[in-house]
PDB file of C-alpha atoms in Angstrom:
ATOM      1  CA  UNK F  18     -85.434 -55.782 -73.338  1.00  0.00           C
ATOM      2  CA  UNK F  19     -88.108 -56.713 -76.172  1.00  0.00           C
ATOM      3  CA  UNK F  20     -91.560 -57.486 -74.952  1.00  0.00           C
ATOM      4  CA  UNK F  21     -93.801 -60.121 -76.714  1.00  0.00           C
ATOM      5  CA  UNK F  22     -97.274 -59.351 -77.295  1.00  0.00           C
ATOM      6  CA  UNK F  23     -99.623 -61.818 -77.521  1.00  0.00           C
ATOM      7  CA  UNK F  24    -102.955 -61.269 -79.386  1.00  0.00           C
ATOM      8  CA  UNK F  25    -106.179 -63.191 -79.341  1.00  0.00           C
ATOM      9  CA  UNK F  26    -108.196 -63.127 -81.920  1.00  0.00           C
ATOM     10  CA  UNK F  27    -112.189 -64.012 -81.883  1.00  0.00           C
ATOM     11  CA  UNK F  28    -113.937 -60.994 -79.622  1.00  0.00           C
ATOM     12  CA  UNK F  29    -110.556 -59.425 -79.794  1.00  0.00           C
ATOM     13  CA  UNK F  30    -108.700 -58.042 -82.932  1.00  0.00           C
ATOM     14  CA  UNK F  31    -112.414 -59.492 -84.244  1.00  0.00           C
ATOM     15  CA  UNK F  32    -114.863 -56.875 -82.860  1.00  0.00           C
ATOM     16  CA  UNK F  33    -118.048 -58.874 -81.964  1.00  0.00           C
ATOM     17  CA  UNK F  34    -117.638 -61.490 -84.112  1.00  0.00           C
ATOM     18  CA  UNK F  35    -115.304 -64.464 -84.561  1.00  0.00           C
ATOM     19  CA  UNK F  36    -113.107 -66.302 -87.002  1.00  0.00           C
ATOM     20  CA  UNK F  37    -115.262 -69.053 -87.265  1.00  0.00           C
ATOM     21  CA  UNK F  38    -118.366 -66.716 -87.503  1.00  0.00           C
ATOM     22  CA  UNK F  39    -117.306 -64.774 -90.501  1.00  0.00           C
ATOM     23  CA  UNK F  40    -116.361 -68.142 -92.337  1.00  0.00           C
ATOM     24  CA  UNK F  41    -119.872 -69.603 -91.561  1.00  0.00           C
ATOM     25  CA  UNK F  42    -121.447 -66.324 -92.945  1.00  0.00           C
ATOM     26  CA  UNK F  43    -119.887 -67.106 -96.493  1.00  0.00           C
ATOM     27  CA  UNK F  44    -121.689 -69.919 -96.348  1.00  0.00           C
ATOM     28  CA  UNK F  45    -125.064 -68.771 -95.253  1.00  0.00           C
ATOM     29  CA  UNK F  46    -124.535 -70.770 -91.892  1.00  0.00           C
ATOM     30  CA  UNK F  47    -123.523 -67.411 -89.497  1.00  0.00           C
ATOM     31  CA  UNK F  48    -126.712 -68.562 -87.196  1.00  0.00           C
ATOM     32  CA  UNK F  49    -125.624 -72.223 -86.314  1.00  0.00           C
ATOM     33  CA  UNK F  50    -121.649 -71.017 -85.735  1.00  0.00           C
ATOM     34  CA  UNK F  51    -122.829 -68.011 -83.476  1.00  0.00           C
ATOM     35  CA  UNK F  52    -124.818 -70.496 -81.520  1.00  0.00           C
ATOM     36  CA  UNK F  53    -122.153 -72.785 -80.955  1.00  0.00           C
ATOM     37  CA  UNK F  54    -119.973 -70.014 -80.467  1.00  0.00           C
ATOM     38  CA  UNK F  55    -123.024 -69.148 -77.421  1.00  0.00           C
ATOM     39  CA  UNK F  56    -122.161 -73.252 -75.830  1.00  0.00           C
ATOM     40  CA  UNK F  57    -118.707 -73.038 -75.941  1.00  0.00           C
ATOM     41  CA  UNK F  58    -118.219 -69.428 -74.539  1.00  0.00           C
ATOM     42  CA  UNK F  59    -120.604 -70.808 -71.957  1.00  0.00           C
ATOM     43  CA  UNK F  60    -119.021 -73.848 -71.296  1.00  0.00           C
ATOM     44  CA  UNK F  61    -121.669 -76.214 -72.646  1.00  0.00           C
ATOM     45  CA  UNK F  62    -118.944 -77.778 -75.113  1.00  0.00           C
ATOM     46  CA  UNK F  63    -115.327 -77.637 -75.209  1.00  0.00           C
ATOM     47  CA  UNK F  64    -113.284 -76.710 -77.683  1.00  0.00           C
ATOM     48  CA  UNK F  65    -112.676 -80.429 -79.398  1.00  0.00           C
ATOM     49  CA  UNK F  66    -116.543 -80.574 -80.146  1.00  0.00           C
ATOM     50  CA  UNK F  67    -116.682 -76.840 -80.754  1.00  0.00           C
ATOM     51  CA  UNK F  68    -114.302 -78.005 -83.674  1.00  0.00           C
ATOM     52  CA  UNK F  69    -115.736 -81.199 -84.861  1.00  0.00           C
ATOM     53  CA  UNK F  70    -119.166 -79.642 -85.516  1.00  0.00           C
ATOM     54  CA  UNK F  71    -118.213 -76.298 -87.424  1.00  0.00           C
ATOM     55  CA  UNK F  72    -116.028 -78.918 -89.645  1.00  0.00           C
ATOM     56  CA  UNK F  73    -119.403 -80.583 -90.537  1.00  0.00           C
ATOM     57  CA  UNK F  74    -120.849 -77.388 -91.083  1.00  0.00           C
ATOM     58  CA  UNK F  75    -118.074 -76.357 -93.213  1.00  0.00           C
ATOM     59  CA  UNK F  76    -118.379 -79.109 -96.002  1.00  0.00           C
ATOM     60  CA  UNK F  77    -118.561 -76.837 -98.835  1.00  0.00           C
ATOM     61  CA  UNK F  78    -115.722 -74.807 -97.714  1.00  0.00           C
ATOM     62  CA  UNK F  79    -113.646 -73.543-100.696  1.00  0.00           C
ATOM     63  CA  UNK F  80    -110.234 -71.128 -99.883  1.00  0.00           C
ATOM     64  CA  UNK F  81    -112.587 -68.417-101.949  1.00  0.00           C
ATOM     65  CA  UNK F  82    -114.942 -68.737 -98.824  1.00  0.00           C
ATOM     66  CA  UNK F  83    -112.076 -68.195 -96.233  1.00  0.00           C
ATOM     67  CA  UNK F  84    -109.960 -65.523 -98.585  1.00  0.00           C
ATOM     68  CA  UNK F  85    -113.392 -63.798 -98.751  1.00  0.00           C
ATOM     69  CA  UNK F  86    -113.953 -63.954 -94.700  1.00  0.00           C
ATOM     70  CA  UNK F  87    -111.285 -62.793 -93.553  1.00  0.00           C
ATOM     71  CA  UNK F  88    -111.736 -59.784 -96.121  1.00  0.00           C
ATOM     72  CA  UNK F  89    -115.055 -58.772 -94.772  1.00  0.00           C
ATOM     73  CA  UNK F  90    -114.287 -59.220 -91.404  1.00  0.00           C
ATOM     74  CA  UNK F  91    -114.451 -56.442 -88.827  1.00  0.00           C
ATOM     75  CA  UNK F  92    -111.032 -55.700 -87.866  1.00  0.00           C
ATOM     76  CA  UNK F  93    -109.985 -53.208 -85.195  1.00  0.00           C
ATOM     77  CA  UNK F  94    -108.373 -50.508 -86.655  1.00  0.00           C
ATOM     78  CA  UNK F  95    -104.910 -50.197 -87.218  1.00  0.00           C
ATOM     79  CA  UNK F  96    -103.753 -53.599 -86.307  1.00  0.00           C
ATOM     80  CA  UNK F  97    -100.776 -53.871 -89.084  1.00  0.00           C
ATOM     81  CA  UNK F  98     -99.387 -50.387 -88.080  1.00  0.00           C
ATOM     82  CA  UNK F  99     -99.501 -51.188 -84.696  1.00  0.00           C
ATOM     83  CA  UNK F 100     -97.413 -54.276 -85.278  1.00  0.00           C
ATOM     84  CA  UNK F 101     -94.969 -52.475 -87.492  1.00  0.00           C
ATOM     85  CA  UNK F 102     -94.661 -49.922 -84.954  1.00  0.00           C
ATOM     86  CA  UNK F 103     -94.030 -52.279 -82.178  1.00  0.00           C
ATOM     87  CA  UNK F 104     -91.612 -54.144 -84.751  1.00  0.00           C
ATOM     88  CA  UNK F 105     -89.491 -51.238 -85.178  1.00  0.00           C
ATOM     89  CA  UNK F 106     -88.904 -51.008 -81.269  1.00  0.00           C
ATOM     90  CA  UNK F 107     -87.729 -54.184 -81.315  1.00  0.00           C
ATOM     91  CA  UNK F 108     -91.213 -56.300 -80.050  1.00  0.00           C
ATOM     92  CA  UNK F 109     -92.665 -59.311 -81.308  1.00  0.00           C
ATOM     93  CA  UNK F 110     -96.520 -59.555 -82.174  1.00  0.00           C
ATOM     94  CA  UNK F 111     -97.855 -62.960 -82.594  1.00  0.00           C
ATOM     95  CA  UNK F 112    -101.415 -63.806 -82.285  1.00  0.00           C
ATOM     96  CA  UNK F 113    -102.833 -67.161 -80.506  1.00  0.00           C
ATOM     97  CA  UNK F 114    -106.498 -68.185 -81.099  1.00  0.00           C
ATOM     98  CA  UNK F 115    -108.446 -71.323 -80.613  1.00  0.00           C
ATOM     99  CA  UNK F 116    -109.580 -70.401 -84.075  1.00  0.00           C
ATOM    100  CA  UNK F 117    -108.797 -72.796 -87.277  1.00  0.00           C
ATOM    101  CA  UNK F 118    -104.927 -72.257 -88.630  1.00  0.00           C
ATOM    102  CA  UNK F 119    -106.336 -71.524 -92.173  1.00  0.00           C
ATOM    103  CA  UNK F 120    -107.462 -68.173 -91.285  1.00  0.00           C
ATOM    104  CA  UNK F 121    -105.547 -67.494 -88.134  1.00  0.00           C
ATOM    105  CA  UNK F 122    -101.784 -67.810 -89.887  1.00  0.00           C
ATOM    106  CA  UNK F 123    -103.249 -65.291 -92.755  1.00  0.00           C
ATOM    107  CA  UNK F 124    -102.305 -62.550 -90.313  1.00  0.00           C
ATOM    108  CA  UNK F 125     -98.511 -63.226 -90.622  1.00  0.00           C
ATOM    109  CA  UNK F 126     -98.698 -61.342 -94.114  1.00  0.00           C
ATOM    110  CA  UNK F 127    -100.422 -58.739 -92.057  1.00  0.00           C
ATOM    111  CA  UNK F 128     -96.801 -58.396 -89.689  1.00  0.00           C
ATOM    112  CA  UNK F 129     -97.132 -60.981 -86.919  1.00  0.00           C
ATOM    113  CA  UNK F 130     -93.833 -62.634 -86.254  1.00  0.00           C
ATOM    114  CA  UNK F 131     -96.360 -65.783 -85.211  1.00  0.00           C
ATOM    115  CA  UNK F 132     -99.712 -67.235 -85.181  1.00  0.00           C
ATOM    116  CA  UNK F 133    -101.085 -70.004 -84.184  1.00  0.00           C
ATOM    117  CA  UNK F 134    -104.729 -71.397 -84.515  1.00  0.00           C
ATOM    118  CA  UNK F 135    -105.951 -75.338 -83.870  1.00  0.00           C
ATOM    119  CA  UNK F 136    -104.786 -77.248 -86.988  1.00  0.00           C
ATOM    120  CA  UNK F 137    -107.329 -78.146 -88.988  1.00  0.00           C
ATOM    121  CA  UNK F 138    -107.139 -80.396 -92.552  1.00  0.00           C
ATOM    122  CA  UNK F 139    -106.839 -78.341 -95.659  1.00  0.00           C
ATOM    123  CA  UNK F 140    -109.518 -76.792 -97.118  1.00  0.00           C
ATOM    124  CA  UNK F 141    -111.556 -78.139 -99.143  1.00  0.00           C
ATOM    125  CA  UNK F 142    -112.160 -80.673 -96.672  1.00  0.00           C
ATOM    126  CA  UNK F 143    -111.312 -84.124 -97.583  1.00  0.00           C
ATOM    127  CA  UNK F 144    -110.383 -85.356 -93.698  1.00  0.00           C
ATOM    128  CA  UNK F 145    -111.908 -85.418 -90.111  1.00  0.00           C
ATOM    129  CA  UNK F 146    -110.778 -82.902 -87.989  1.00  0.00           C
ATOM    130  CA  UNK F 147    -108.296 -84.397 -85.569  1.00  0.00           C
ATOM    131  CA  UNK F 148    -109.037 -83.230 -81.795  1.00  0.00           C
ATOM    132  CA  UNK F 149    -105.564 -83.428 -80.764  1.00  0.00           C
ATOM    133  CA  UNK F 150    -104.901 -80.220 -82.640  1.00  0.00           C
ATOM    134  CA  UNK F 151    -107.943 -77.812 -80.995  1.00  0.00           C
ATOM    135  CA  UNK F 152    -106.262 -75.401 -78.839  1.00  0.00           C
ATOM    136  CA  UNK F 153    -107.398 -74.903 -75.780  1.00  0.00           C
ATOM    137  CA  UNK F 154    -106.870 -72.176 -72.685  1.00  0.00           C
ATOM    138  CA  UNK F 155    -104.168 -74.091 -71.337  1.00  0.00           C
ATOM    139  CA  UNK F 156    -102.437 -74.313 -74.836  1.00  0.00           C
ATOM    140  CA  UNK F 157    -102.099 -70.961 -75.374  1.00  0.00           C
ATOM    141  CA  UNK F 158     -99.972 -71.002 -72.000  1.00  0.00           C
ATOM    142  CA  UNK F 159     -97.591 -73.952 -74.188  1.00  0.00           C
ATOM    143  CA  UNK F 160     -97.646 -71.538 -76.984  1.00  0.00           C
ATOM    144  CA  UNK F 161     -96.741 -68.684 -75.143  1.00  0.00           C
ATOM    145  CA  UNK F 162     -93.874 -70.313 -73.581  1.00  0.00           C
ATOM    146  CA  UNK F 163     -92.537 -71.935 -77.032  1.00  0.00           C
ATOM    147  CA  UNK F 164     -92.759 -68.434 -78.295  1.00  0.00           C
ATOM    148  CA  UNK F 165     -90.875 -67.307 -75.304  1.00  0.00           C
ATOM    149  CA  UNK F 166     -87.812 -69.713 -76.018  1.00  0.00           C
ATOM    150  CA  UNK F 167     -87.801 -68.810 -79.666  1.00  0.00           C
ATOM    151  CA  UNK F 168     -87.765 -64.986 -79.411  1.00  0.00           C
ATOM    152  CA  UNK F 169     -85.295 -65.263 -76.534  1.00  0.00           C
ATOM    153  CA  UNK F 170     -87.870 -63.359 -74.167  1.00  0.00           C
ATOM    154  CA  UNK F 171     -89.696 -64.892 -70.504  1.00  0.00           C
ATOM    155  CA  UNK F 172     -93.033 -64.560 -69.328  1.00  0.00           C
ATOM    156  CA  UNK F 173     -92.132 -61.134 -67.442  1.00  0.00           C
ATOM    157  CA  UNK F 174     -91.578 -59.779 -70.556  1.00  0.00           C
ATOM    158  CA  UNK F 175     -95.231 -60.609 -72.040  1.00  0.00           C
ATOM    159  CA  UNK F 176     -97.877 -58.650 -72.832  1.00  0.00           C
ATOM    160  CA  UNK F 177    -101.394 -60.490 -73.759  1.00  0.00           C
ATOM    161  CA  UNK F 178    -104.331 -58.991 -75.384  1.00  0.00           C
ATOM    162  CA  UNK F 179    -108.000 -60.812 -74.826  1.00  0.00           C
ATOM    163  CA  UNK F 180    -111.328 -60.852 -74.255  1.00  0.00           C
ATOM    164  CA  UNK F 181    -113.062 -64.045 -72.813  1.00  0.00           C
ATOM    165  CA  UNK F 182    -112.325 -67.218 -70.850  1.00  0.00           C
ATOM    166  CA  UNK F 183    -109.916 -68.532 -73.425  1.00  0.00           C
ATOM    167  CA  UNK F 184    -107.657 -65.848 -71.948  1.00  0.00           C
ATOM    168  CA  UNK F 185    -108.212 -66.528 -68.288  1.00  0.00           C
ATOM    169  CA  UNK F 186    -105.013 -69.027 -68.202  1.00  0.00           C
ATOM    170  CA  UNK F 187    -102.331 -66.628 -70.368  1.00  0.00           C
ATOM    171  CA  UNK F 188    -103.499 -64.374 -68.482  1.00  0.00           C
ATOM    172  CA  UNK F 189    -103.143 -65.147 -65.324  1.00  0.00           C
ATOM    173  CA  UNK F 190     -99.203 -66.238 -66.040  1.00  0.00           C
ATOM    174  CA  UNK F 191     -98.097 -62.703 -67.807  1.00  0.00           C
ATOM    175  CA  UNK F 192     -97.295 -59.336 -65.890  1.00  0.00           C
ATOM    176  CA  UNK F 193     -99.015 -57.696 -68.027  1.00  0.00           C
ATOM    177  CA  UNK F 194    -102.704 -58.030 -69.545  1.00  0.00           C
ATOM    178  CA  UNK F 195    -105.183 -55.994 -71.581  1.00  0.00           C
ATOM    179  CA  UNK F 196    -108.729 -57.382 -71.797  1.00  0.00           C
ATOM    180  CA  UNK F 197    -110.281 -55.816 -74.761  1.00  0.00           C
ATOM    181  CA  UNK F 198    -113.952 -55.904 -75.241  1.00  0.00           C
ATOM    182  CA  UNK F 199    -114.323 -58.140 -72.734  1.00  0.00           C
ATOM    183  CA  UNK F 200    -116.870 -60.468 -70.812  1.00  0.00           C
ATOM    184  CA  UNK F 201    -117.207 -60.923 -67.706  1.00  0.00           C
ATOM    185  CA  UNK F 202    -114.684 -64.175 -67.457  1.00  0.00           C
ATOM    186  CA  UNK F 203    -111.662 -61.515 -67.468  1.00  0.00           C
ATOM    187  CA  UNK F 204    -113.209 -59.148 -65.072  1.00  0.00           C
ATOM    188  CA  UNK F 205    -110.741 -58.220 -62.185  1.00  0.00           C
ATOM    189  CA  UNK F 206    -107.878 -60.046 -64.343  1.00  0.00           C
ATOM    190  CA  UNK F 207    -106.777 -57.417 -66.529  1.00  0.00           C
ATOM    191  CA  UNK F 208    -104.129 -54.841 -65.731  1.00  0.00           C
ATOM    192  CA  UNK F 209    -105.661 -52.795 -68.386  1.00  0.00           C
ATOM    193  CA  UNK F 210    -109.266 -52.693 -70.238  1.00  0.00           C
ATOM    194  CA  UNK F 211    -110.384 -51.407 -73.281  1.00  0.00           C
ATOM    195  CA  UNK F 212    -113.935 -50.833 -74.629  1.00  0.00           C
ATOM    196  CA  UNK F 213    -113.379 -49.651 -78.667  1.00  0.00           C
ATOM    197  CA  UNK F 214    -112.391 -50.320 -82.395  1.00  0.00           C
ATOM    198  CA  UNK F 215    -108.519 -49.443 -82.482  1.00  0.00           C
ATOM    199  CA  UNK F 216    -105.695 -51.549 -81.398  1.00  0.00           C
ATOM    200  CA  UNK F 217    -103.617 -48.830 -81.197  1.00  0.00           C
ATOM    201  CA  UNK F 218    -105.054 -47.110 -78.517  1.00  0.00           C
ATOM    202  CA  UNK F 219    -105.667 -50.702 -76.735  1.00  0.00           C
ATOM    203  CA  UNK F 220    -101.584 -50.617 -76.804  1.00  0.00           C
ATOM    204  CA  UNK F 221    -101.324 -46.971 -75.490  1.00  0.00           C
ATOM    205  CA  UNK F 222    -102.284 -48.197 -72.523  1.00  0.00           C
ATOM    206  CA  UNK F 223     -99.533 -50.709 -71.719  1.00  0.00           C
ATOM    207  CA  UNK F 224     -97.420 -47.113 -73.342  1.00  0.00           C
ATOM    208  CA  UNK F 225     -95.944 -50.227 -75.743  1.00  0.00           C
ATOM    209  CA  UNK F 226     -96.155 -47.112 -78.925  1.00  0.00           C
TER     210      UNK F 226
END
């Protein structure tokens, strides 16, 4: 039976930094987005006002900014030969992140079969973010089951990949879980955890290579 792997992104294929992070650091902004990255991480905002305030920081966005972040962003190692390993046994990889789409859906050229990030307008800016598009914890649950339906797989046969309280839910609904990285919000809630900078030995564990 194929297994679906489901992959966060920020603080997980991201080593110690997030999506919005590296996009703010194009910008010369990396200080305000880590500290909202700080509230929301400690529950101080949510992820609708998480969103709505990086959009106003992000008024000079251009797609140069974003093609440039996600260039110089620190990857775990080996991410696309993991997922064209696990796609020649027959898996699916998709990757689920509260994270804007712009960036998040640029890792379907890298071999996801999926990815999904909280819709945001096109860049450069000319609209309000609209807050019924932020993802949230509980989204990624909605996600996981649409991707479910369209793969042709269940929840037993998931596999998710995180690192923080945006996990917790996903988690807490698949057999199988690896927290990578992680904070404390995961601790005791992972079937597996792994502290390093390849993916492919995060996936040894669940023996998915």
């Amino acid at each position: 039976m194929a297994r679906l792997h489901l992959f966060d992104l920020d603080g997980t294929l991201l080593h110690g930094s997030s999506a919005p992070v590296e996009i703010s650091r194009q910008l010369g902004l990396e200080a305000e987005t880590a500290a909202l990255d700080r509230a929301i991480s400690s529950g101080l905002i949510g992820p609708p006002e998480y969103a709505t305030q990086v959009h106003t920081l992000w008024a000079g966005l251009t797609e140069e900014h974003v093609a440039a972040a996600f260039e110089a962003a620190p990857w775990l190692a080996r991410i696309r030969e993991v997922w064209a390993e696990l796609t020649r046994n027959g898996d699916y990889c998709a990757v689920v992140s509260l994270s804007p789409s712009f960036f998040v859906e640029r890792l379907t050229d890298w071999g996801a079969h999926a990815a999904y990030g909280s819709r945001f307008p096109a860049v450069p800016f000319t609209e309000p973010v609209d807050p019924a598009g932020v993802l949230s914890a509980a989204a990624k649950v909605r996600i996981a089951d649409r991707l479910c339906a369209e793969f042709g797989v269940t929840r037993a046969d998931c596999v998710a990949y995180g690192d923080s309280m945006s996990d917790k839910d996903l988690f807490g609904v698949v057999p199988v879980s690896v927290a990578v990285n992680a904070d404390r919000h995961l601790t005791g809630l992972a079937t597996h955890s792994y502290t390093g900078r390849d993916l492919w030995e995060a996936c040894e564990l669940v023996r998915a290579l």
